[in-house]
Amino acid sequence: MSQYSQNPYYPNGGAGGGGGYMTGGSPYGSTSGSPGGFANRGSAAQSLRPVTVKQLFNATQAHTDAEWHIDDIEVGQISLVAQVMSIQAQTTNCVYWLDDGTGRIEARHWVDSSTMQEDGVDPNGIKEHDYIRVMGNLKTFGNKRYVNATHLRVCSDPYEPYFHTLDVCATKLILERGPPNKQGERVAQGTTQAGGISAYQNQTHAATSDQYSHLPPLERAICVFLLEQPPNDEGIHVGNIARAVQGSPNDISAALDKLLDDGHIYTTLDESHYALSV
Amino acid sequence: MAEHRSPRVNSARLANFVGQTVRITCKVRKFMNHQAIVECSDGGEVTINMSPAADISDPFIEVIGKVLDSTTIQMMAAINLGNDFDMKIVDFVIEKWHSQQFSSVF
């Protein structure tokens, strides 16, 4: 790989094997501007992201065949809730002029000629002024952007546009900040007085899977601590657990009993040694 | 695209959008001739100059229209939303819509 490390088109090229994501068809990598982000993953092409029309018009593309990016994050499929301003049924496709309050865009739905109904009847049961949900891909034709719609349906629930608005907000925040930590955030706040431990725990929260995120903070802290320990048939003594997590002896004892009852941990040598059942 | 923007607003934000198209989600208080008095999601009252084509059957409606002044809207279209609608959610959505944090989205 070393001969590529000087090549400006391969910003990650030197990181042995990192080039594996760059398929032969896309030599420009398309995401050179976003180091270490969510970008540069082909799997994004299969994801479904809720968006607004304004985001679609602000989306960028490195070249005409490249993936679309919103805020430097690759988008594949998109989901949009908007009001239908007009419908133009044609022999092979149906064009919906959509307005979601942030802008207007066309959605083009290609219709299988065998399912096309007689004139005037929309194959999806959509009427003008309905709110609809559209799933599909962003495309360009000439200078015009449109959504190549794969699925369309009427929003039967009047709250759906409001849900979609908040869904767009939540998705934007998750992409910026990572997924919410649920109960784990409270653990981190509760242990800030022990600087070293909390700094360490924050790391492990990010590293470990979220399989314990549904537990109360103390039980979660115990599980995270046990997970960090080197594998050991004898288990971990309760004294070591108590030193690692913050809390009164009674609370820790109750938390251990609860974890034991739920099957998250088991006793090993005796009643005071515990190991994680993974 | 700016000409097709129609932000969701409540009565307090109406004054910032005079001359523009907006969407308000509201409850109909009463009809008078060609006007309707409606209550917005923040509780403020707004006068709607009705469009003759409007087909309003529900107490809760979404009105798309042009803002004439800070308390009057010329209706272009209306959507029926049913008999019961949670205005707190609507107001929450409106505040997110206009917050600086999401200015790149809405």
mmCIF file of N, CA, C and O in Angstrom, chain A residues 150-231:
data_model
loop_
_atom_site.group_PDB
_atom_site.id
_atom_site.type_symbol
_atom_site.label_atom_id
_atom_site.label_comp_id
_atom_site.label_asym_id
_atom_site.label_seq_id
_atom_site.Cartn_x
_atom_site.Cartn_y
_atom_site.Cartn_z
ATOM 1 N N THR A 150 -40.003 4.647 -4.554
ATOM 2 C CA THR A 150 -40.264 3.213 -4.633
ATOM 3 C C THR A 150 -41.554 2.854 -3.917
ATOM 4 O O THR A 150 -42.263 1.943 -4.323
ATOM 5 N N HIS A 151 -41.839 3.572 -2.816
ATOM 6 C CA HIS A 151 -43.095 3.321 -2.090
ATOM 7 C C HIS A 151 -43.757 4.655 -1.771
ATOM 8 O O HIS A 151 -43.083 5.594 -1.369
ATOM 9 N N LEU A 152 -45.061 4.699 -1.933
ATOM 10 C CA LEU A 152 -45.827 5.877 -1.536
ATOM 11 C C LEU A 152 -47.071 5.401 -0.809
ATOM 12 O O LEU A 152 -47.669 4.399 -1.183
ATOM 13 N N ARG A 153 -47.430 6.127 0.244
ATOM 14 C CA ARG A 153 -48.708 5.807 0.870
ATOM 15 C C ARG A 153 -49.276 7.060 1.511
ATOM 16 O O ARG A 153 -48.540 7.967 1.894
ATOM 17 N N VAL A 154 -50.584 7.077 1.648
ATOM 18 C CA VAL A 154 -51.258 8.202 2.285
ATOM 19 C C VAL A 154 -51.017 8.128 3.786
ATOM 20 O O VAL A 154 -51.005 7.049 4.365
ATOM 21 N N CYS A 155 -50.794 9.283 4.441
ATOM 22 C CA CYS A 155 -50.679 9.332 5.901
ATOM 23 C C CYS A 155 -52.087 9.337 6.472
ATOM 24 O O CYS A 155 -52.768 10.359 6.445
ATOM 25 N N SER A 156 -52.520 8.202 6.979
ATOM 26 C CA SER A 156 -53.871 8.149 7.531
ATOM 27 C C SER A 156 -53.920 8.792 8.912
ATOM 28 O O SER A 156 -54.979 9.245 9.347
ATOM 29 N N ASP A 157 -52.800 8.852 9.616
ATOM 30 C CA ASP A 157 -52.754 9.475 10.933
ATOM 31 C C ASP A 157 -52.356 10.949 10.772
ATOM 32 O O ASP A 157 -51.309 11.242 10.212
ATOM 33 N N PRO A 158 -53.200 11.888 11.243
ATOM 34 C CA PRO A 158 -52.861 13.298 11.052
ATOM 35 C C PRO A 158 -51.602 13.733 11.800
ATOM 36 O O PRO A 158 -51.064 14.801 11.521
ATOM 37 N N TYR A 159 -51.119 12.921 12.753
ATOM 38 C CA TYR A 159 -49.898 13.298 13.466
ATOM 39 C C TYR A 159 -48.631 12.975 12.671
ATOM 40 O O TYR A 159 -47.542 13.375 13.056
ATOM 41 N N GLU A 160 -48.761 12.206 11.586
ATOM 42 C CA GLU A 160 -47.550 11.715 10.932
ATOM 43 C C GLU A 160 -46.610 12.833 10.457
ATOM 44 O O GLU A 160 -45.398 12.708 10.620
ATOM 45 N N PRO A 161 -47.112 13.949 9.893
ATOM 46 C CA PRO A 161 -46.188 15.021 9.521
ATOM 47 C C PRO A 161 -45.414 15.568 10.723
ATOM 48 O O PRO A 161 -44.251 15.932 10.599
ATOM 49 N N TYR A 162 -46.080 15.621 11.889
ATOM 50 C CA TYR A 162 -45.420 16.152 13.084
ATOM 51 C C TYR A 162 -44.403 15.149 13.596
ATOM 52 O O TYR A 162 -43.298 15.500 14.001
ATOM 53 N N PHE A 163 -44.781 13.859 13.549
ATOM 54 C CA PHE A 163 -43.829 12.810 13.917
ATOM 55 C C PHE A 163 -42.602 12.888 13.019
ATOM 56 O O PHE A 163 -41.467 12.835 13.493
ATOM 57 N N HIS A 164 -42.831 13.046 11.731
ATOM 58 C CA HIS A 164 -41.710 13.049 10.788
ATOM 59 C C HIS A 164 -40.776 14.230 11.066
ATOM 60 O O HIS A 164 -39.553 14.082 11.007
ATOM 61 N N THR A 165 -41.356 15.396 11.380
ATOM 62 C CA THR A 165 -40.537 16.567 11.706
ATOM 63 C C THR A 165 -39.590 16.253 12.855
ATOM 64 O O THR A 165 -38.390 16.527 12.792
ATOM 65 N N LEU A 166 -40.137 15.638 13.910
ATOM 66 C CA LEU A 166 -39.298 15.338 15.073
ATOM 67 C C LEU A 166 -38.342 14.187 14.765
ATOM 68 O O LEU A 166 -37.220 14.154 15.279
ATOM 69 N N ASP A 167 -38.765 13.253 13.909
ATOM 70 C CA ASP A 167 -37.904 12.148 13.496
ATOM 71 C C ASP A 167 -36.670 12.697 12.769
ATOM 72 O O ASP A 167 -35.548 12.237 12.982
ATOM 73 N N VAL A 168 -36.892 13.693 11.911
ATOM 74 C CA VAL A 168 -35.778 14.319 11.188
ATOM 75 C C VAL A 168 -34.813 14.960 12.189
ATOM 76 O O VAL A 168 -33.595 14.805 12.084
ATOM 77 N N CYS A 169 -35.374 15.680 13.193
ATOM 78 C CA CYS A 169 -34.531 16.334 14.204
ATOM 79 C C CYS A 169 -33.723 15.287 14.966
ATOM 80 O O CYS A 169 -32.511 15.431 15.151
ATOM 81 N N ALA A 170 -34.401 14.223 15.419
ATOM 82 C CA ALA A 170 -33.726 13.201 16.221
ATOM 83 C C ALA A 170 -32.632 12.520 15.412
ATOM 84 O O ALA A 170 -31.524 12.293 15.914
ATOM 85 N N THR A 171 -32.913 12.229 14.142
ATOM 86 C CA THR A 171 -31.917 11.569 13.296
ATOM 87 C C THR A 171 -30.697 12.451 13.104
ATOM 88 O O THR A 171 -29.561 11.987 13.159
ATOM 89 N N LYS A 172 -30.945 13.746 12.914
ATOM 90 C CA LYS A 172 -29.821 14.672 12.750
ATOM 91 C C LYS A 172 -28.939 14.671 13.996
ATOM 92 O O LYS A 172 -27.716 14.620 13.909
ATOM 93 N N LEU A 173 -29.574 14.701 15.169
ATOM 94 C CA LEU A 173 -28.798 14.736 16.412
ATOM 95 C C LEU A 173 -28.049 13.430 16.634
ATOM 96 O O LEU A 173 -26.903 13.424 17.092
ATOM 97 N N ILE A 174 -28.685 12.285 16.304
ATOM 98 C CA ILE A 174 -28.017 10.998 16.483
ATOM 99 C C ILE A 174 -26.798 10.909 15.570
ATOM 100 O O ILE A 174 -25.731 10.444 15.977
ATOM 101 N N LEU A 175 -26.929 11.403 14.337
ATOM 102 C CA LEU A 175 -25.801 11.351 13.408
ATOM 103 C C LEU A 175 -24.683 12.274 13.858
ATOM 104 O O LEU A 175 -23.514 12.008 13.618
ATOM 105 N N GLU A 176 -25.042 13.388 14.524
ATOM 106 C CA GLU A 176 -24.011 14.311 14.995
ATOM 107 C C GLU A 176 -23.329 13.809 16.259
ATOM 108 O O GLU A 176 -22.133 13.991 16.445
ATOM 109 N N ARG A 177 -24.117 13.203 17.152
ATOM 110 C CA ARG A 177 -23.603 12.930 18.501
ATOM 111 C C ARG A 177 -23.482 11.461 18.822
ATOM 112 O O ARG A 177 -23.049 11.104 19.914
ATOM 113 N N GLY A 178 -23.916 10.573 17.965
ATOM 114 C CA GLY A 178 -23.940 9.158 18.300
ATOM 115 C C GLY A 178 -25.242 8.818 18.989
ATOM 116 O O GLY A 178 -25.992 9.711 19.377
ATOM 117 N N PRO A 179 -25.536 7.520 19.129
ATOM 118 C CA PRO A 179 -26.815 7.116 19.696
ATOM 119 C C PRO A 179 -26.939 7.512 21.162
ATOM 120 O O PRO A 179 -25.926 7.622 21.857
ATOM 121 N N PRO A 180 -28.161 7.740 21.630
ATOM 122 C CA PRO A 180 -28.343 8.097 23.034
ATOM 123 C C PRO A 180 -27.913 6.942 23.930
ATOM 124 O O PRO A 180 -28.051 5.778 23.557
ATOM 125 N N ASN A 181 -27.383 7.300 25.107
ATOM 126 C CA ASN A 181 -26.817 6.286 25.994
ATOM 127 C C ASN A 181 -27.822 5.751 26.994
ATOM 128 O O ASN A 181 -27.486 4.947 27.839
ATOM 129 N N LYS A 182 -29.049 6.223 26.911
ATOM 130 C CA LYS A 182 -30.096 5.791 27.850
ATOM 131 C C LYS A 182 -29.629 5.967 29.297
ATOM 132 O O LYS A 182 -29.133 6.995 29.667
ATOM 133 N N GLN A 183 -29.736 4.892 30.078
ATOM 134 C CA GLN A 183 -29.411 4.973 31.504
ATOM 135 C C GLN A 183 -27.927 5.247 31.724
ATOM 136 O O GLN A 183 -27.516 5.733 32.747
ATOM 137 N N GLY A 184 -27.110 4.879 30.782
ATOM 138 C CA GLY A 184 -25.670 5.025 30.950
ATOM 139 C C GLY A 184 -25.248 6.453 31.218
ATOM 140 O O GLY A 184 -24.276 6.706 31.911
ATOM 141 N N GLU A 185 -26.018 7.406 30.665
ATOM 142 C CA GLU A 185 -25.644 8.797 30.881
ATOM 143 C C GLU A 185 -25.740 9.173 32.342
ATOM 144 O O GLU A 185 -24.952 9.937 32.851
ATOM 145 N N ARG A 186 -26.732 8.601 33.005
ATOM 146 C CA ARG A 186 -26.865 8.923 34.423
ATOM 147 C C ARG A 186 -25.720 8.322 35.226
ATOM 148 O O ARG A 186 -25.274 8.895 36.198
ATOM 149 N N VAL A 187 -25.239 7.153 34.817
ATOM 150 C CA VAL A 187 -24.096 6.572 35.504
ATOM 151 C C VAL A 187 -22.907 7.515 35.401
ATOM 152 O O VAL A 187 -22.239 7.816 36.381
ATOM 153 N N ALA A 188 -22.690 7.995 34.189
ATOM 154 C CA ALA A 188 -21.536 8.857 33.978
ATOM 155 C C ALA A 188 -21.644 10.117 34.824
ATOM 156 O O ALA A 188 -20.670 10.551 35.425
ATOM 157 N N GLN A 189 -22.856 10.692 34.914
ATOM 158 C CA GLN A 189 -22.996 11.893 35.716
ATOM 159 C C GLN A 189 -22.806 11.600 37.194
ATOM 160 O O GLN A 189 -22.217 12.369 37.923
ATOM 161 N N GLY A 190 -23.296 10.447 37.622
ATOM 162 C CA GLY A 190 -23.238 10.126 39.041
ATOM 163 C C GLY A 190 -21.830 9.895 39.542
ATOM 164 O O GLY A 190 -21.589 9.969 40.751
ATOM 165 N N THR A 191 -20.887 9.598 38.666
ATOM 166 C CA THR A 191 -19.544 9.269 39.135
ATOM 167 C C THR A 191 -18.537 10.339 38.785
ATOM 168 O O THR A 191 -17.345 10.102 38.798
ATOM 169 N N THR A 192 -19.030 11.548 38.494
ATOM 170 C CA THR A 192 -18.075 12.561 38.063
ATOM 171 C C THR A 192 -17.119 12.951 39.183
ATOM 172 O O THR A 192 -16.031 13.442 38.901
ATOM 173 N N GLN A 193 -17.505 12.755 40.436
ATOM 174 C CA GLN A 193 -16.574 13.162 41.494
ATOM 175 C C GLN A 193 -15.328 12.284 41.500
ATOM 176 O O GLN A 193 -14.259 12.717 41.897
ATOM 177 N N ALA A 194 -15.443 11.027 41.043
ATOM 178 C CA ALA A 194 -14.279 10.165 40.927
ATOM 179 C C ALA A 194 -13.757 10.278 39.505
ATOM 180 O O ALA A 194 -14.098 9.498 38.636
ATOM 181 N N GLY A 195 -12.947 11.291 39.281
ATOM 182 C CA GLY A 195 -12.573 11.670 37.914
ATOM 183 C C GLY A 195 -12.018 10.520 37.099
ATOM 184 O O GLY A 195 -12.452 10.294 35.984
ATOM 185 N N GLY A 196 -11.069 9.781 37.672
ATOM 186 C CA GLY A 196 -10.416 8.723 36.911
ATOM 187 C C GLY A 196 -11.404 7.669 36.470
ATOM 188 O O GLY A 196 -11.416 7.248 35.317
ATOM 189 N N ILE A 197 -12.280 7.268 37.376
ATOM 190 C CA ILE A 197 -13.215 6.200 37.062
ATOM 191 C C ILE A 197 -14.186 6.643 35.987
ATOM 192 O O ILE A 197 -14.424 5.931 35.022
ATOM 193 N N SER A 198 -14.697 7.862 36.142
ATOM 194 C CA SER A 198 -15.722 8.262 35.176
ATOM 195 C C SER A 198 -15.124 8.407 33.791
ATOM 196 O O SER A 198 -15.745 8.062 32.804
ATOM 197 N N ALA A 199 -13.881 8.886 33.724
ATOM 198 C CA ALA A 199 -13.261 9.010 32.417
ATOM 199 C C ALA A 199 -13.116 7.628 31.788
ATOM 200 O O ALA A 199 -13.348 7.440 30.599
ATOM 201 N N TYR A 200 -12.758 6.659 32.628
ATOM 202 C CA TYR A 200 -12.585 5.311 32.141
ATOM 203 C C TYR A 200 -13.925 4.716 31.715
ATOM 204 O O TYR A 200 -14.045 4.091 30.676
ATOM 205 N N GLN A 201 -14.956 4.961 32.543
ATOM 206 C CA GLN A 201 -16.260 4.383 32.231
ATOM 207 C C GLN A 201 -16.833 4.954 30.947
ATOM 208 O O GLN A 201 -17.447 4.245 30.174
ATOM 209 N N ASN A 202 -16.627 6.250 30.734
ATOM 210 C CA ASN A 202 -17.161 6.834 29.516
ATOM 211 C C ASN A 202 -16.630 6.108 28.296
ATOM 212 O O ASN A 202 -17.339 5.880 27.343
ATOM 213 N N GLN A 203 -15.350 5.745 28.376
ATOM 214 C CA GLN A 203 -14.772 5.022 27.249
ATOM 215 C C GLN A 203 -15.461 3.675 27.058
ATOM 216 O O GLN A 203 -15.820 3.312 25.963
ATOM 217 N N THR A 204 -15.638 2.965 28.163
ATOM 218 C CA THR A 204 -16.186 1.629 28.014
ATOM 219 C C THR A 204 -17.624 1.686 27.531
ATOM 220 O O THR A 204 -18.076 0.789 26.843
ATOM 221 N N HIS A 205 -18.350 2.759 27.909
ATOM 222 C CA HIS A 205 -19.719 2.855 27.399
ATOM 223 C C HIS A 205 -19.726 2.852 25.888
ATOM 224 O O HIS A 205 -20.553 2.255 25.250
ATOM 225 N N ALA A 206 -18.753 3.594 25.345
ATOM 226 C CA ALA A 206 -18.717 3.678 23.898
ATOM 227 C C ALA A 206 -18.275 2.340 23.301
ATOM 228 O O ALA A 206 -18.727 1.946 22.247
ATOM 229 N N ALA A 207 -17.371 1.661 24.037
ATOM 230 C CA ALA A 207 -16.788 0.465 23.460
ATOM 231 C C ALA A 207 -17.706 -0.747 23.595
ATOM 232 O O ALA A 207 -17.842 -1.536 22.679
ATOM 233 N N THR A 208 -18.327 -0.920 24.771
ATOM 234 C CA THR A 208 -19.146 -2.102 24.967
ATOM 235 C C THR A 208 -20.464 -1.969 24.235
ATOM 236 O O THR A 208 -20.920 -0.881 23.934
ATOM 237 N N SER A 209 -21.054 -3.095 23.986
ATOM 238 C CA SER A 209 -22.352 -3.052 23.337
ATOM 239 C C SER A 209 -23.388 -2.551 24.347
ATOM 240 O O SER A 209 -23.114 -2.436 25.530
ATOM 241 N N ASP A 210 -24.546 -2.247 23.844
ATOM 242 C CA ASP A 210 -25.572 -1.668 24.710
ATOM 243 C C ASP A 210 -26.434 -2.725 25.380
ATOM 244 O O ASP A 210 -27.551 -2.464 25.770
ATOM 245 N N GLN A 211 -25.895 -3.925 25.556
ATOM 246 C CA GLN A 211 -26.746 -4.983 26.079
ATOM 247 C C GLN A 211 -27.172 -4.735 27.531
ATOM 248 O O GLN A 211 -28.125 -5.340 27.992
ATOM 249 N N TYR A 212 -26.444 -3.860 28.246
ATOM 250 C CA TYR A 212 -26.833 -3.582 29.632
ATOM 251 C C TYR A 212 -27.489 -2.222 29.793
ATOM 252 O O TYR A 212 -27.711 -1.777 30.904
ATOM 253 N N SER A 213 -27.771 -1.550 28.686
ATOM 254 C CA SER A 213 -28.248 -0.169 28.780
ATOM 255 C C SER A 213 -29.624 -0.073 29.412
ATOM 256 O O SER A 213 -30.025 0.983 29.878
ATOM 257 N N HIS A 214 -30.373 -1.189 29.437
ATOM 258 C CA HIS A 214 -31.716 -1.119 30.005
ATOM 259 C C HIS A 214 -31.689 -1.239 31.525
ATOM 260 O O HIS A 214 -32.720 -1.069 32.172
ATOM 261 N N LEU A 215 -30.538 -1.567 32.114
ATOM 262 C CA LEU A 215 -30.472 -1.794 33.558
ATOM 263 C C LEU A 215 -30.373 -0.468 34.297
ATOM 264 O O LEU A 215 -29.920 0.535 33.750
ATOM 265 N N PRO A 216 -30.770 -0.460 35.584
ATOM 266 C CA PRO A 216 -30.556 0.732 36.400
ATOM 267 C C PRO A 216 -29.060 1.040 36.502
ATOM 268 O O PRO A 216 -28.229 0.146 36.325
ATOM 269 N N PRO A 217 -28.706 2.298 36.802
ATOM 270 C CA PRO A 217 -27.302 2.720 36.748
ATOM 271 C C PRO A 217 -26.348 1.825 37.538
ATOM 272 O O PRO A 217 -25.288 1.459 37.023
ATOM 273 N N LEU A 218 -26.712 1.458 38.773
ATOM 274 C CA LEU A 218 -25.782 0.689 39.598
ATOM 275 C C LEU A 218 -25.560 -0.707 39.009
ATOM 276 O O LEU A 218 -24.416 -1.182 38.901
ATOM 277 N N GLU A 219 -26.638 -1.350 38.610
ATOM 278 C CA GLU A 219 -26.512 -2.701 38.039
ATOM 279 C C GLU A 219 -25.708 -2.647 36.750
ATOM 280 O O GLU A 219 -24.878 -3.509 36.479
ATOM 281 N N ARG A 220 -25.948 -1.598 35.981
ATOM 282 C CA ARG A 220 -25.201 -1.447 34.732
ATOM 283 C C ARG A 220 -23.717 -1.271 35.021
ATOM 284 O O ARG A 220 -22.862 -1.878 34.368
ATOM 285 N N ALA A 221 -23.414 -0.445 36.051
ATOM 286 C CA ALA A 221 -22.012 -0.192 36.386
ATOM 287 C C ALA A 221 -21.322 -1.485 36.791
ATOM 288 O O ALA A 221 -20.163 -1.732 36.429
ATOM 289 N N ILE A 222 -22.031 -2.343 37.542
ATOM 290 C CA ILE A 222 -21.447 -3.621 37.963
ATOM 291 C C ILE A 222 -21.155 -4.482 36.733
ATOM 292 O O ILE A 222 -20.062 -5.047 36.604
ATOM 293 N N CYS A 223 -22.114 -4.566 35.837
ATOM 294 C CA CYS A 223 -21.920 -5.389 34.639
ATOM 295 C C CYS A 223 -20.768 -4.865 33.789
ATOM 296 O O CYS A 223 -19.947 -5.644 33.288
ATOM 297 N N VAL A 224 -20.712 -3.529 33.638
ATOM 298 C CA VAL A 224 -19.632 -2.947 32.835
ATOM 299 C C VAL A 224 -18.289 -3.258 33.476
ATOM 300 O O VAL A 224 -17.327 -3.617 32.804
ATOM 301 N N PHE A 225 -18.236 -3.162 34.835
ATOM 302 C CA PHE A 225 -16.980 -3.462 35.530
ATOM 303 C C PHE A 225 -16.582 -4.925 35.310
ATOM 304 O O PHE A 225 -15.428 -5.228 34.986
ATOM 305 N N LEU A 226 -17.541 -5.831 35.468
ATOM 306 C CA LEU A 226 -17.229 -7.253 35.304
ATOM 307 C C LEU A 226 -16.771 -7.553 33.879
ATOM 308 O O LEU A 226 -15.886 -8.373 33.650
ATOM 309 N N LEU A 227 -17.387 -6.840 32.926
ATOM 310 C CA LEU A 227 -17.046 -7.065 31.523
ATOM 311 C C LEU A 227 -15.598 -6.679 31.227
ATOM 312 O O LEU A 227 -14.936 -7.261 30.375
ATOM 313 N N GLU A 228 -15.115 -5.657 31.987
ATOM 314 C CA GLU A 228 -13.758 -5.171 31.750
ATOM 315 C C GLU A 228 -12.693 -6.107 32.299
ATOM 316 O O GLU A 228 -11.526 -6.011 31.909
ATOM 317 N N GLN A 229 -13.070 -6.951 33.257
ATOM 318 C CA GLN A 229 -12.059 -7.768 33.924
ATOM 319 C C GLN A 229 -11.559 -8.864 32.988
ATOM 320 O O GLN A 229 -12.309 -9.354 32.143
ATOM 321 N N PRO A 230 -10.278 -9.237 33.157
ATOM 322 C CA PRO A 230 -9.765 -10.337 32.344
ATOM 323 C C PRO A 230 -10.524 -11.619 32.648
ATOM 324 O O PRO A 230 -10.996 -11.801 33.779
ATOM 325 N N PRO A 231 -10.677 -12.499 31.674
ATOM 326 C CA PRO A 231 -11.398 -13.758 31.904
ATOM 327 C C PRO A 231 -10.758 -14.555 33.052
ATOM 328 O O PRO A 231 -9.538 -14.657 33.133
#
